[in-house]
PDB file of C-alpha atoms and ligand atoms in Angstrom:
ATOM      1  CA  HIS G 328       0.000   0.000   0.000  1.00  0.00           C
ATOM      2  CA  ALA G 329       1.285   3.430  -0.961  1.00  0.00           C
ATOM      3  CA  LYS G 330       0.316   6.033   1.571  1.00  0.00           C
ATOM      4  CA  GLN G 331       0.952   9.711   1.314  1.00  0.00           C
ATOM      5  CA  LYS G 332       2.985  11.473   3.971  1.00  0.00           C
ATOM      6  CA  GLY G 333       3.842  15.049   3.120  1.00  0.00           C
ATOM      7  CA  ASN G 334       5.355  14.949  -0.338  1.00  0.00           C
ATOM      8  CA  HIS G 335       6.631  11.422  -0.030  1.00  0.00           C
ATOM      9  CA  TYR G 336       4.983   8.216  -1.029  1.00  0.00           C
ATOM     10  CA  LEU G 337       5.890   5.520   1.429  1.00  0.00           C
ATOM     11  CA  PHE G 338       5.521   2.040   0.046  1.00  0.00           C
ATOM     12  CA  PHE G 339       6.165   0.314   3.335  1.00  0.00           C
ATOM     13  CA  ASN G 340       4.848   0.837   6.786  1.00  0.00           C
ATOM     14  CA  ASP G 341       7.307   2.191   9.330  1.00  0.00           C
ATOM     15  CA  GLY G 342       7.999  -1.235  10.815  1.00  0.00           C
ATOM     16  CA  MET G 343       9.016  -2.681   7.485  1.00  0.00           C
ATOM     17  CA  ASN G 344      11.033   0.392   6.687  1.00  0.00           C
ATOM     18  CA  GLU G 345      12.948   0.066   9.933  1.00  0.00           C
ATOM     19  CA  GLN G 346      13.671  -3.563   9.131  1.00  0.00           C
ATOM     20  CA  ALA G 347      14.925  -2.683   5.658  1.00  0.00           C
ATOM     21  CA  VAL G 348      17.242  -0.034   7.098  1.00  0.00           C
ATOM     22  CA  LYS G 349      18.597  -2.521   9.619  1.00  0.00           C
ATOM     23  CA  ARG G 350      19.217  -5.064   6.895  1.00  0.00           C
ATOM     24  CA  LEU G 351      21.086  -2.533   4.809  1.00  0.00           C
ATOM     25  CA  GLN G 352      23.136  -1.564   7.844  1.00  0.00           C
ATOM     26  CA  ILE G 353      24.136  -5.169   8.456  1.00  0.00           C
ATOM     27  CA  GLU G 354      24.874  -5.693   4.779  1.00  0.00           C
ATOM     28  CA  ASN G 355      27.254  -2.706   4.895  1.00  0.00           C
ATOM     29  CA  LEU G 356      28.809  -3.882   8.157  1.00  0.00           C
ATOM     30  CA  MET G 357      29.436  -7.275   6.583  1.00  0.00           C
ATOM     31  CA  ARG G 358      31.065  -5.755   3.487  1.00  0.00           C
ATOM     32  CA  PHE G 359      33.318  -3.701   5.753  1.00  0.00           C
ATOM     33  CA  GLY G 360      33.854  -6.660   8.074  1.00  0.00           C
ATOM     34  CA  LEU G 361      35.051  -8.857   5.210  1.00  0.00           C
ATOM     35  CA  LYS G 362      37.679  -6.235   4.327  1.00  0.00           C
ATOM     36  CA  GLU G 363      38.719  -5.599   7.919  1.00  0.00           C
ATOM     37  CA  ASP G 364      38.731  -9.218   9.103  1.00  0.00           C
ATOM     38  CA  HIS G 365      35.845  -8.969  11.604  1.00  0.00           C
ATOM     39  CA  PHE G 366      34.736 -12.569  11.101  1.00  0.00           C
ATOM     40  CA  VAL G 367      36.187 -14.889  13.717  1.00  0.00           C
ATOM     41  CA  VAL G 368      35.783 -18.642  14.070  1.00  0.00           C
ATOM     42  CA  TYR G 369      34.787 -20.345  17.323  1.00  0.00           C
ATOM     43  CA  TYR G 370      34.857 -24.100  17.911  1.00  0.00           C
ATOM     44  CA  GLN G 371      32.467 -26.318  19.809  1.00  0.00           C
ATOM     45  CA  PRO G 372      33.696 -29.784  20.863  1.00  0.00           C
ATOM     46  CA  LYS G 373      31.910 -32.968  19.807  1.00  0.00           C
ATOM     47  CA  MET G 374      32.362 -35.653  22.442  1.00  0.00           C
ATOM     48  CA  ASP G 375      31.968 -39.418  22.429  1.00  0.00           C
ATOM     49  CA  ILE G 376      29.124 -40.102  24.840  1.00  0.00           C
ATOM     50  CA  LYS G 377      30.580 -43.338  26.269  1.00  0.00           C
ATOM     51  CA  SER G 378      34.276 -42.523  26.630  1.00  0.00           C
ATOM     52  CA  GLY G 379      33.981 -38.761  26.994  1.00  0.00           C
ATOM     53  CA  ALA G 380      36.738 -38.444  24.359  1.00  0.00           C
ATOM     54  CA  LEU G 381      36.871 -35.524  21.981  1.00  0.00           C
ATOM     55  CA  VAL G 382      35.950 -36.706  18.484  1.00  0.00           C
ATOM     56  CA  GLY G 383      35.771 -33.438  16.586  1.00  0.00           C
ATOM     57  CA  MET G 384      34.561 -29.877  16.639  1.00  0.00           C
ATOM     58  CA  GLU G 385      32.183 -27.607  14.738  1.00  0.00           C
ATOM     59  CA  ALA G 386      33.449 -24.297  13.400  1.00  0.00           C
ATOM     60  CA  LEU G 387      30.941 -21.508  14.144  1.00  0.00           C
ATOM     61  CA  VAL G 388      31.360 -18.009  12.785  1.00  0.00           C
ATOM     62  CA  ARG G 389      31.304 -14.945  15.034  1.00  0.00           C
ATOM     63  CA  PHE G 390      30.901 -11.423  13.656  1.00  0.00           C
ATOM     64  CA  ILE G 391      32.706  -9.054  15.972  1.00  0.00           C
ATOM     65  CA  THR G 392      32.296  -5.409  14.959  1.00  0.00           C
ATOM     66  CA  PRO G 393      34.143  -2.548  16.673  1.00  0.00           C
ATOM     67  CA  LYS G 394      31.042  -0.337  16.740  1.00  0.00           C
ATOM     68  CA  LYS G 395      28.037  -2.655  17.190  1.00  0.00           C
ATOM     69  CA  GLY G 396      29.742  -5.400  19.189  1.00  0.00           C
ATOM     70  CA  ILE G 397      29.007  -9.048  18.464  1.00  0.00           C
ATOM     71  CA  ILE G 398      26.241  -9.648  15.931  1.00  0.00           C
ATOM     72  CA  PRO G 399      24.790 -13.168  16.352  1.00  0.00           C
ATOM     73  CA  PRO G 400      24.763 -15.632  13.410  1.00  0.00           C
ATOM     74  CA  ASN G 401      20.967 -15.881  13.557  1.00  0.00           C
ATOM     75  CA  VAL G 402      20.865 -12.171  12.677  1.00  0.00           C
ATOM     76  CA  PHE G 403      23.519 -11.840   9.982  1.00  0.00           C
ATOM     77  CA  ILE G 404      23.627 -15.295   8.328  1.00  0.00           C
ATOM     78  CA  PRO G 405      20.104 -15.054   6.819  1.00  0.00           C
ATOM     79  CA  ILE G 406      20.942 -11.611   5.396  1.00  0.00           C
ATOM     80  CA  ALA G 407      24.303 -12.854   4.084  1.00  0.00           C
ATOM     81  CA  GLU G 408      22.445 -15.746   2.417  1.00  0.00           C
ATOM     82  CA  GLU G 409      20.182 -13.276   0.612  1.00  0.00           C
ATOM     83  CA  THR G 410      22.910 -10.867  -0.476  1.00  0.00           C
ATOM     84  CA  GLY G 411      25.302 -13.675  -1.443  1.00  0.00           C
ATOM     85  CA  GLN G 412      27.905 -12.411   1.048  1.00  0.00           C
ATOM     86  CA  ILE G 413      27.689 -15.839   2.682  1.00  0.00           C
ATOM     87  CA  ILE G 414      29.960 -17.116  -0.110  1.00  0.00           C
ATOM     88  CA  ASP G 415      32.858 -14.874   0.967  1.00  0.00           C
ATOM     89  CA  ILE G 416      32.103 -15.298   4.672  1.00  0.00           C
ATOM     90  CA  GLY G 417      31.922 -19.073   4.229  1.00  0.00           C
ATOM     91  CA  GLU G 418      35.328 -19.112   2.547  1.00  0.00           C
ATOM     92  CA  VAL G 419      36.856 -17.067   5.348  1.00  0.00           C
ATOM     93  CA  VAL G 420      35.443 -19.542   7.875  1.00  0.00           C
ATOM     94  CA  LEU G 421      36.684 -22.564   5.902  1.00  0.00           C
ATOM     95  CA  ASP G 422      40.133 -21.017   5.493  1.00  0.00           C
ATOM     96  CA  LYS G 423      40.461 -20.137   9.187  1.00  0.00           C
ATOM     97  CA  ALA G 424      39.085 -23.501  10.313  1.00  0.00           C
ATOM     98  CA  CYS G 425      41.627 -25.337   8.121  1.00  0.00           C
ATOM     99  CA  ARG G 426      44.443 -23.103   9.367  1.00  0.00           C
ATOM    100  CA  ASP G 427      43.481 -23.591  13.041  1.00  0.00           C
ATOM    101  CA  VAL G 428      42.945 -27.334  12.913  1.00  0.00           C
ATOM    102  CA  LYS G 429      46.297 -27.699  11.126  1.00  0.00           C
ATOM    103  CA  THR G 430      48.063 -26.076  14.100  1.00  0.00           C
ATOM    104  CA  TRP G 431      46.308 -28.481  16.512  1.00  0.00           C
ATOM    105  CA  ILE G 432      47.242 -31.492  14.383  1.00  0.00           C
ATOM    106  CA  ASP G 433      50.861 -30.341  14.051  1.00  0.00           C
ATOM    107  CA  ALA G 434      51.047 -29.809  17.830  1.00  0.00           C
ATOM    108  CA  GLY G 435      49.861 -33.398  18.350  1.00  0.00           C
ATOM    109  CA  LEU G 436      46.733 -32.154  20.112  1.00  0.00           C
ATOM    110  CA  PHE G 437      44.113 -33.388  17.667  1.00  0.00           C
ATOM    111  CA  ASP G 438      43.635 -36.072  15.063  1.00  0.00           C
ATOM    112  CA  GLY G 439      39.997 -35.831  13.959  1.00  0.00           C
ATOM    113  CA  ARG G 440      37.817 -33.728  11.714  1.00  0.00           C
ATOM    114  CA  VAL G 441      36.748 -30.130  11.848  1.00  0.00           C
ATOM    115  CA  ALA G 442      33.143 -29.627  10.715  1.00  0.00           C
ATOM    116  CA  VAL G 443      32.379 -26.492   8.725  1.00  0.00           C
ATOM    117  CA  ASN G 444      28.877 -25.297   7.814  1.00  0.00           C
ATOM    118  CA  LEU G 445      28.251 -24.997   4.099  1.00  0.00           C
ATOM    119  CA  SER G 446      25.419 -22.713   3.003  1.00  0.00           C
ATOM    120  CA  ALA G 447      23.101 -23.448   0.083  1.00  0.00           C
ATOM    121  CA  LYS G 448      24.693 -20.662  -1.969  1.00  0.00           C
ATOM    122  CA  GLN G 449      28.150 -22.159  -1.504  1.00  0.00           C
ATOM    123  CA  PHE G 450      26.903 -25.671  -2.173  1.00  0.00           C
ATOM    124  CA  SER G 451      25.587 -24.728  -5.608  1.00  0.00           C
ATOM    125  CA  LEU G 452      28.706 -22.878  -6.770  1.00  0.00           C
ATOM    126  CA  PRO G 453      29.851 -24.569 -10.004  1.00  0.00           C
ATOM    127  CA  ASP G 454      33.488 -24.473  -8.827  1.00  0.00           C
ATOM    128  CA  LEU G 455      32.790 -25.511  -5.219  1.00  0.00           C
ATOM    129  CA  THR G 456      35.180 -28.479  -5.204  1.00  0.00           C
ATOM    130  CA  THR G 457      37.999 -26.440  -6.747  1.00  0.00           C
ATOM    131  CA  ARG G 458      37.508 -23.698  -4.148  1.00  0.00           C
ATOM    132  CA  ILE G 459      37.688 -26.266  -1.361  1.00  0.00           C
ATOM    133  CA  ASP G 460      40.761 -27.944  -2.887  1.00  0.00           C
ATOM    134  CA  VAL G 461      42.522 -24.563  -3.092  1.00  0.00           C
ATOM    135  CA  ILE G 462      41.825 -23.769   0.577  1.00  0.00           C
ATOM    136  CA  LEU G 463      42.922 -27.243   1.736  1.00  0.00           C
ATOM    137  CA  GLN G 464      46.132 -26.978  -0.302  1.00  0.00           C
ATOM    138  CA  LYS G 465      46.888 -23.471   0.895  1.00  0.00           C
ATOM    139  CA  ASN G 466      46.653 -24.717   4.482  1.00  0.00           C
ATOM    140  CA  GLN G 467      48.408 -28.031   3.764  1.00  0.00           C
ATOM    141  CA  LEU G 468      45.447 -29.844   5.260  1.00  0.00           C
ATOM    142  CA  PRO G 469      44.526 -33.289   3.878  1.00  0.00           C
ATOM    143  CA  SER G 470      40.809 -33.541   3.048  1.00  0.00           C
ATOM    144  CA  TYR G 471      40.582 -36.386   5.574  1.00  0.00           C
ATOM    145  CA  PHE G 472      40.396 -33.750   8.330  1.00  0.00           C
ATOM    146  CA  LEU G 473      37.373 -31.960   6.898  1.00  0.00           C
ATOM    147  CA  GLU G 474      33.664 -32.505   7.406  1.00  0.00           C
ATOM    148  CA  LEU G 475      30.979 -30.327   5.847  1.00  0.00           C
ATOM    149  CA  GLU G 476      27.580 -29.748   7.464  1.00  0.00           C
ATOM    150  CA  ILE G 477      24.787 -29.307   4.942  1.00  0.00           C
ATOM    151  CA  THR G 478      21.131 -28.667   5.760  1.00  0.00           C
ATOM    152  CA  GLU G 479      18.118 -30.480   4.383  1.00  0.00           C
ATOM    153  CA  GLY G 480      16.958 -27.367   2.549  1.00  0.00           C
ATOM    154  CA  THR G 481      20.252 -27.232   0.668  1.00  0.00           C
ATOM    155  CA  VAL G 482      20.110 -30.779  -0.650  1.00  0.00           C
ATOM    156  CA  MET G 483      16.347 -31.065  -1.168  1.00  0.00           C
ATOM    157  CA  ASP G 484      16.271 -28.074  -3.517  1.00  0.00           C
ATOM    158  CA  ASP G 485      17.576 -30.267  -6.341  1.00  0.00           C
ATOM    159  CA  PRO G 486      18.291 -33.704  -4.852  1.00  0.00           C
ATOM    160  CA  LYS G 487      19.701 -35.288  -8.028  1.00  0.00           C
ATOM    161  CA  GLU G 488      22.184 -32.464  -8.506  1.00  0.00           C
ATOM    162  CA  ALA G 489      22.955 -32.548  -4.780  1.00  0.00           C
ATOM    163  CA  ILE G 490      23.851 -36.236  -4.959  1.00  0.00           C
ATOM    164  CA  ALA G 491      26.395 -35.500  -7.708  1.00  0.00           C
ATOM    165  CA  ILE G 492      27.977 -32.643  -5.733  1.00  0.00           C
ATOM    166  CA  MET G 493      28.048 -34.702  -2.540  1.00  0.00           C
ATOM    167  CA  ARG G 494      29.698 -37.593  -4.394  1.00  0.00           C
ATOM    168  CA  SER G 495      32.494 -35.382  -5.665  1.00  0.00           C
ATOM    169  CA  LEU G 496      33.123 -34.115  -2.113  1.00  0.00           C
ATOM    170  CA  SER G 497      32.900 -37.573  -0.634  1.00  0.00           C
ATOM    171  CA  ALA G 498      35.324 -38.934  -3.264  1.00  0.00           C
ATOM    172  CA  ARG G 499      37.924 -36.521  -1.861  1.00  0.00           C
ATOM    173  CA  GLY G 500      37.590 -38.106   1.561  1.00  0.00           C
ATOM    174  CA  ILE G 501      35.576 -35.214   2.935  1.00  0.00           C
ATOM    175  CA  HIS G 502      32.874 -36.352   5.363  1.00  0.00           C
ATOM    176  CA  LEU G 503      29.335 -35.052   4.980  1.00  0.00           C
ATOM    177  CA  ALA G 504      26.825 -34.399   7.742  1.00  0.00           C
ATOM    178  CA  MET G 505      23.138 -33.608   7.376  1.00  0.00           C
ATOM    179  CA  ASP G 506      22.571 -30.675   9.703  1.00  0.00           C
ATOM    180  CA  ASP G 507      19.369 -29.749  11.569  1.00  0.00           C
ATOM    181  CA  PHE G 508      17.841 -33.055  10.582  1.00  0.00           C
ATOM    182  CA  GLY G 509      14.076 -33.222  10.963  1.00  0.00           C
ATOM    183  CA  THR G 510      13.454 -29.477  10.738  1.00  0.00           C
ATOM    184  CA  GLY G 511      13.208 -29.372   6.934  1.00  0.00           C
ATOM    185  CA  TYR G 512      11.478 -31.476   4.359  1.00  0.00           C
ATOM    186  CA  SER G 513      13.873 -34.341   3.762  1.00  0.00           C
ATOM    187  CA  SER G 514      12.415 -37.296   2.023  1.00  0.00           C
ATOM    188  CA  LEU G 515      13.431 -40.661   3.374  1.00  0.00           C
ATOM    189  CA  ALA G 516      13.654 -41.952  -0.192  1.00  0.00           C
ATOM    190  CA  TYR G 517      16.450 -39.483  -0.884  1.00  0.00           C
ATOM    191  CA  LEU G 518      18.072 -39.694   2.502  1.00  0.00           C
ATOM    192  CA  LYS G 519      19.385 -43.171   1.708  1.00  0.00           C
ATOM    193  CA  GLN G 520      20.750 -42.020  -1.652  1.00  0.00           C
ATOM    194  CA  PHE G 521      22.801 -39.161  -0.247  1.00  0.00           C
ATOM    195  CA  PRO G 522      26.427 -40.155   0.437  1.00  0.00           C
ATOM    196  CA  LEU G 523      26.217 -39.005   4.051  1.00  0.00           C
ATOM    197  CA  ASN G 524      28.409 -40.038   6.973  1.00  0.00           C
ATOM    198  CA  THR G 525      26.583 -38.307   9.783  1.00  0.00           C
ATOM    199  CA  LEU G 526      23.167 -37.109  10.784  1.00  0.00           C
ATOM    200  CA  LYS G 527      22.855 -34.262  13.267  1.00  0.00           C
ATOM    201  CA  VAL G 528      19.726 -34.248  15.409  1.00  0.00           C
ATOM    202  CA  ASP G 529      18.589 -30.645  15.699  1.00  0.00           C
ATOM    203  CA  LYS G 530      18.644 -28.900  19.053  1.00  0.00           C
ATOM    204  CA  ALA G 531      14.881 -28.289  18.834  1.00  0.00           C
ATOM    205  CA  PHE G 532      14.292 -32.055  19.241  1.00  0.00           C
ATOM    206  CA  ILE G 533      16.783 -32.309  22.097  1.00  0.00           C
ATOM    207  CA  ASP G 534      14.994 -29.395  23.815  1.00  0.00           C
ATOM    208  CA  ASP G 535      11.717 -31.358  23.663  1.00  0.00           C
ATOM    209  CA  MET G 536      13.124 -34.401  25.425  1.00  0.00           C
ATOM    210  CA  HIS G 537      11.513 -33.416  28.739  1.00  0.00           C
ATOM    211  CA  SER G 538       8.238 -34.838  27.382  1.00  0.00           C
ATOM    212  CA  GLU G 539       7.560 -38.420  26.393  1.00  0.00           C
ATOM    213  CA  ARG G 540       6.443 -37.364  22.936  1.00  0.00           C
ATOM    214  CA  GLY G 541       9.693 -35.476  22.530  1.00  0.00           C
ATOM    215  CA  ARG G 542      11.753 -38.456  23.642  1.00  0.00           C
ATOM    216  CA  ASN G 543       9.868 -40.724  21.221  1.00  0.00           C
ATOM    217  CA  MET G 544      10.632 -38.281  18.432  1.00  0.00           C
ATOM    218  CA  VAL G 545      14.366 -38.371  19.174  1.00  0.00           C
ATOM    219  CA  ASP G 546      14.131 -42.147  19.420  1.00  0.00           C
ATOM    220  CA  SER G 547      12.609 -42.277  15.910  1.00  0.00           C
ATOM    221  CA  ILE G 548      15.209 -39.978  14.388  1.00  0.00           C
ATOM    222  CA  VAL G 549      18.106 -41.898  15.927  1.00  0.00           C
ATOM    223  CA  THR G 550      16.569 -45.172  14.697  1.00  0.00           C
ATOM    224  CA  ILE G 551      16.304 -43.842  11.138  1.00  0.00           C
ATOM    225  CA  ALA G 552      19.953 -42.777  11.244  1.00  0.00           C
ATOM    226  CA  GLN G 553      21.066 -46.140  12.615  1.00  0.00           C
ATOM    227  CA  ASN G 554      19.082 -48.023   9.970  1.00  0.00           C
ATOM    228  CA  LEU G 555      20.913 -46.000   7.330  1.00  0.00           C
ATOM    229  CA  ASP G 556      24.273 -46.759   8.995  1.00  0.00           C
ATOM    230  CA  LEU G 557      24.834 -43.102   9.744  1.00  0.00           C
ATOM    231  CA  HIS G 558      26.782 -41.750  12.655  1.00  0.00           C
ATOM    232  CA  VAL G 559      24.509 -39.715  14.976  1.00  0.00           C
ATOM    233  CA  VAL G 560      25.419 -36.411  16.590  1.00  0.00           C
ATOM    234  CA  ALA G 561      22.966 -34.806  19.010  1.00  0.00           C
ATOM    235  CA  GLU G 562      23.349 -31.026  19.148  1.00  0.00           C
ATOM    236  CA  GLY G 563      22.335 -28.649  21.908  1.00  0.00           C
ATOM    237  CA  VAL G 564      22.683 -31.159  24.738  1.00  0.00           C
ATOM    238  CA  GLU G 565      22.630 -29.256  28.016  1.00  0.00           C
ATOM    239  CA  SER G 566      21.642 -31.664  30.787  1.00  0.00           C
ATOM    240  CA  ALA G 567      22.735 -34.984  32.276  1.00  0.00           C
ATOM    241  CA  ASP G 568      19.161 -36.267  31.788  1.00  0.00           C
ATOM    242  CA  GLN G 569      19.353 -35.668  28.056  1.00  0.00           C
ATOM    243  CA  LEU G 570      22.750 -37.349  27.987  1.00  0.00           C
ATOM    244  CA  THR G 571      21.519 -40.417  29.836  1.00  0.00           C
ATOM    245  CA  TYR G 572      18.579 -40.854  27.502  1.00  0.00           C
ATOM    246  CA  LEU G 573      20.705 -40.368  24.373  1.00  0.00           C
ATOM    247  CA  GLU G 574      23.198 -42.912  25.657  1.00  0.00           C
ATOM    248  CA  ALA G 575      20.372 -45.439  26.102  1.00  0.00           C
ATOM    249  CA  LEU G 576      19.441 -44.828  22.432  1.00  0.00           C
ATOM    250  CA  ASN G 577      23.037 -45.612  21.392  1.00  0.00           C
ATOM    251  CA  CYS G 578      23.600 -42.113  20.077  1.00  0.00           C
ATOM    252  CA  GLN G 579      27.420 -41.901  19.862  1.00  0.00           C
ATOM    253  CA  THR G 580      28.271 -38.239  19.803  1.00  0.00           C
ATOM    254  CA  ILE G 581      27.167 -35.190  21.771  1.00  0.00           C
ATOM    255  CA  GLN G 582      27.642 -31.508  21.076  1.00  0.00           C
ATOM    256  CA  GLY G 583      26.285 -28.982  23.533  1.00  0.00           C
ATOM    257  CA  TYR G 584      26.722 -26.739  26.535  1.00  0.00           C
ATOM    258  CA  TYR G 585      26.748 -29.860  28.755  1.00  0.00           C
ATOM    259  CA  TYR G 586      30.369 -30.277  27.658  1.00  0.00           C
ATOM    260  CA  SER G 587      31.249 -26.868  26.329  1.00  0.00           C
ATOM    261  CA  LYS G 588      29.967 -23.773  24.598  1.00  0.00           C
ATOM    262  CA  PRO G 589      31.771 -22.707  21.395  1.00  0.00           C
ATOM    263  CA  LEU G 590      35.330 -21.568  22.233  1.00  0.00           C
ATOM    264  CA  SER G 591      37.793 -19.130  20.670  1.00  0.00           C
ATOM    265  CA  TYR G 592      40.982 -20.507  19.097  1.00  0.00           C
ATOM    266  CA  GLU G 593      42.940 -19.787  22.285  1.00  0.00           C
ATOM    267  CA  GLU G 594      40.268 -21.301  24.532  1.00  0.00           C
ATOM    268  CA  PHE G 595      39.969 -24.371  22.342  1.00  0.00           C
ATOM    269  CA  THR G 596      43.744 -24.853  22.392  1.00  0.00           C
ATOM    270  CA  LEU G 597      43.574 -24.875  26.210  1.00  0.00           C
ATOM    271  CA  PHE G 598      40.629 -27.266  26.070  1.00  0.00           C
ATOM    272  CA  LEU G 599      42.726 -29.636  23.916  1.00  0.00           C
ATOM    273  CA  ARG G 600      45.718 -29.395  26.258  1.00  0.00           C
ATOM    274  CA  ASN G 601      43.607 -30.141  29.333  1.00  0.00           C
ATOM    275  CA  HIS G 602      41.849 -32.930  27.529  1.00  0.00           C
ATOM    276  CA  HIS G 603      45.194 -34.494  26.609  1.00  0.00           C
ATOM    277  CA  ALA G 604      46.510 -34.172  30.131  1.00  0.00           C
ATOM    278  CA  GLN G 605      43.628 -36.275  31.485  1.00  0.00           C
TER     279      GLN G 605
HETATM  280  P1  C2E C1914      23.869 -24.817  13.732  1.00  0.00           P
HETATM  281  O1  C2E C1914      24.733 -25.187  12.576  1.00  0.00           O
HETATM  282  O2  C2E C1914      22.725 -25.714  14.036  1.00  0.00           O
HETATM  283  O3  C2E C1914      24.868 -24.725  14.970  1.00  0.00           O
HETATM  284  C1  C2E C1914      24.521 -25.067  16.277  1.00  0.00           C
HETATM  285  C2  C2E C1914      24.108 -23.858  17.071  1.00  0.00           C
HETATM  286  O4  C2E C1914      23.632 -24.268  18.355  1.00  0.00           O
HETATM  287  C3  C2E C1914      25.263 -22.887  17.369  1.00  0.00           C
HETATM  288  O5  C2E C1914      24.707 -21.566  17.414  1.00  0.00           O
HETATM  289  C4  C2E C1914      25.707 -23.324  18.761  1.00  0.00           C
HETATM  290  O6  C2E C1914      26.413 -22.314  19.459  1.00  0.00           O
HETATM  291  C5  C2E C1914      24.364 -23.633  19.377  1.00  0.00           C
HETATM  292  N1  C2E C1914      24.467 -24.567  20.496  1.00  0.00           N
HETATM  293  C6  C2E C1914      25.221 -25.693  20.593  1.00  0.00           C
HETATM  294  N2  C2E C1914      25.022 -26.328  21.750  1.00  0.00           N
HETATM  295  C7  C2E C1914      24.106 -25.595  22.448  1.00  0.00           C
HETATM  296  C8  C2E C1914      23.475 -25.751  23.736  1.00  0.00           C
HETATM  297  O7  C2E C1914      23.712 -26.705  24.481  1.00  0.00           O
HETATM  298  N3  C2E C1914      22.580 -24.791  24.088  1.00  0.00           N
HETATM  299  C9  C2E C1914      22.290 -23.728  23.290  1.00  0.00           C
HETATM  300  N4  C2E C1914      21.388 -22.829  23.724  1.00  0.00           N
HETATM  301  N5  C2E C1914      22.865 -23.558  22.063  1.00  0.00           N
HETATM  302  C10 C2E C1914      23.757 -24.483  21.650  1.00  0.00           C
HETATM  303  P2  C2E C1914      25.391 -20.335  16.703  1.00  0.00           P
HETATM  304  O8  C2E C1914      26.883 -20.443  16.788  1.00  0.00           O
HETATM  305  O9  C2E C1914      24.730 -19.116  17.218  1.00  0.00           O
HETATM  306  O10 C2E C1914      24.997 -20.531  15.170  1.00  0.00           O
HETATM  307  C11 C2E C1914      23.666 -20.473  14.773  1.00  0.00           C
HETATM  308  C12 C2E C1914      23.512 -20.937  13.351  1.00  0.00           C
HETATM  309  O11 C2E C1914      24.170 -20.054  12.443  1.00  0.00           O
HETATM  310  C13 C2E C1914      24.136 -22.307  13.087  1.00  0.00           C
HETATM  311  O12 C2E C1914      23.280 -23.323  13.551  1.00  0.00           O
HETATM  312  C14 C2E C1914      24.280 -22.257  11.584  1.00  0.00           C
HETATM  313  O13 C2E C1914      23.065 -22.538  10.954  1.00  0.00           O
HETATM  314  C15 C2E C1914      24.632 -20.813  11.363  1.00  0.00           C
HETATM  315  N6  C2E C1914      26.098 -20.696  11.242  1.00  0.00           N
HETATM  316  C16 C2E C1914      27.033 -20.527  12.202  1.00  0.00           C
HETATM  317  N7  C2E C1914      28.277 -20.447  11.663  1.00  0.00           N
HETATM  318  C17 C2E C1914      28.118 -20.599  10.334  1.00  0.00           C
HETATM  319  C18 C2E C1914      29.034 -20.621   9.211  1.00  0.00           C
HETATM  320  O14 C2E C1914      30.257 -20.517   9.337  1.00  0.00           O
HETATM  321  N8  C2E C1914      28.471 -20.768   7.963  1.00  0.00           N
HETATM  322  C19 C2E C1914      27.114 -20.926   7.781  1.00  0.00           C
HETATM  323  N9  C2E C1914      26.656 -21.075   6.538  1.00  0.00           N
HETATM  324  N10 C2E C1914      26.253 -20.917   8.803  1.00  0.00           N
HETATM  325  C20 C2E C1914      26.735 -20.760  10.068  1.00  0.00           C
HETATM  326 CA1   CA C1915      25.912 -26.882  11.923  1.00  0.00          CA
HETATM  327 CA1   CA C1916      22.933 -28.016  13.570  1.00  0.00          CA
HETATM  328 CA1   CA C1917      20.520 -26.183  14.701  1.00  0.00          CA
END
């Protein structure tokens, strides 16, 4: 609706206008932030539920601006997806994650995989595999140490094409995880065709485990994963009760505040040293 206000025609109501201004602000901050290196990578440990051993970590981007402080991923990632800036941000994250994990491997502190989130825009880049190869080479990191987390929305957009892309990544020895499983519109028929290694149970399902319905839901998801021979990671685990129940379901790996929140490079290095000392 166009409404007249003085000499101006306003095509949006004030609320929408405010939102558009905020979006533009964040878009500009991100453009500046890419130039000035304001994107930092944090790491959250993934732990083996039975042994309590560290099995890997997820790289999570943090946008730290000098003027507006920390802008959370839930705020800037959706905008970056729309503007396409997620492609550059994603490459910065992949590059830093490879660089950081290489230092931990070289120091004898770690021997597993670092998981990096791959957005839909990145996934459908025609030269995706070349870009990844270049970053791995630059950091002298064998592809064995990399895992990519891909959401249902990303692969269900064009499942046939997605299978081809996933195969070329998998052929390099890169592991693939389906992220936020159960929140999108995955079809079970496709799920078994995707060359996946891991299925991540979304935090929303873990949050619901206080009710019997919620627990049954997690039970079903874990059973699907096990029937497909997929490794299961439960994300957002915060309590011992959740842990106990997941252990009874034979879910192998836990990621959540119960063990640790995401840590800076320095904090994660300390975490690894302490873990090794045990
Ligand atoms: P995600 O991939 O599902 O990542 C898990 C999110 O859950 C992270 O939020 C993590 O900090 C949070 N989390 C883990 N355990 C717990 C817990 O026990 N309690 C609570 N309350 N939260 C927990 P974060 O870091 O804010 O990231 C949010 C989302 O932003 C991610 O969800 C992912 O979709 C996106 N994201 C983050 N980094 C990247 C990136 O580098 N690239 C892309 N494309 N997306 C990213
Ligand atoms: Ca993820
Ligand atoms: Ca997730
Ligand atoms: Ca999630």
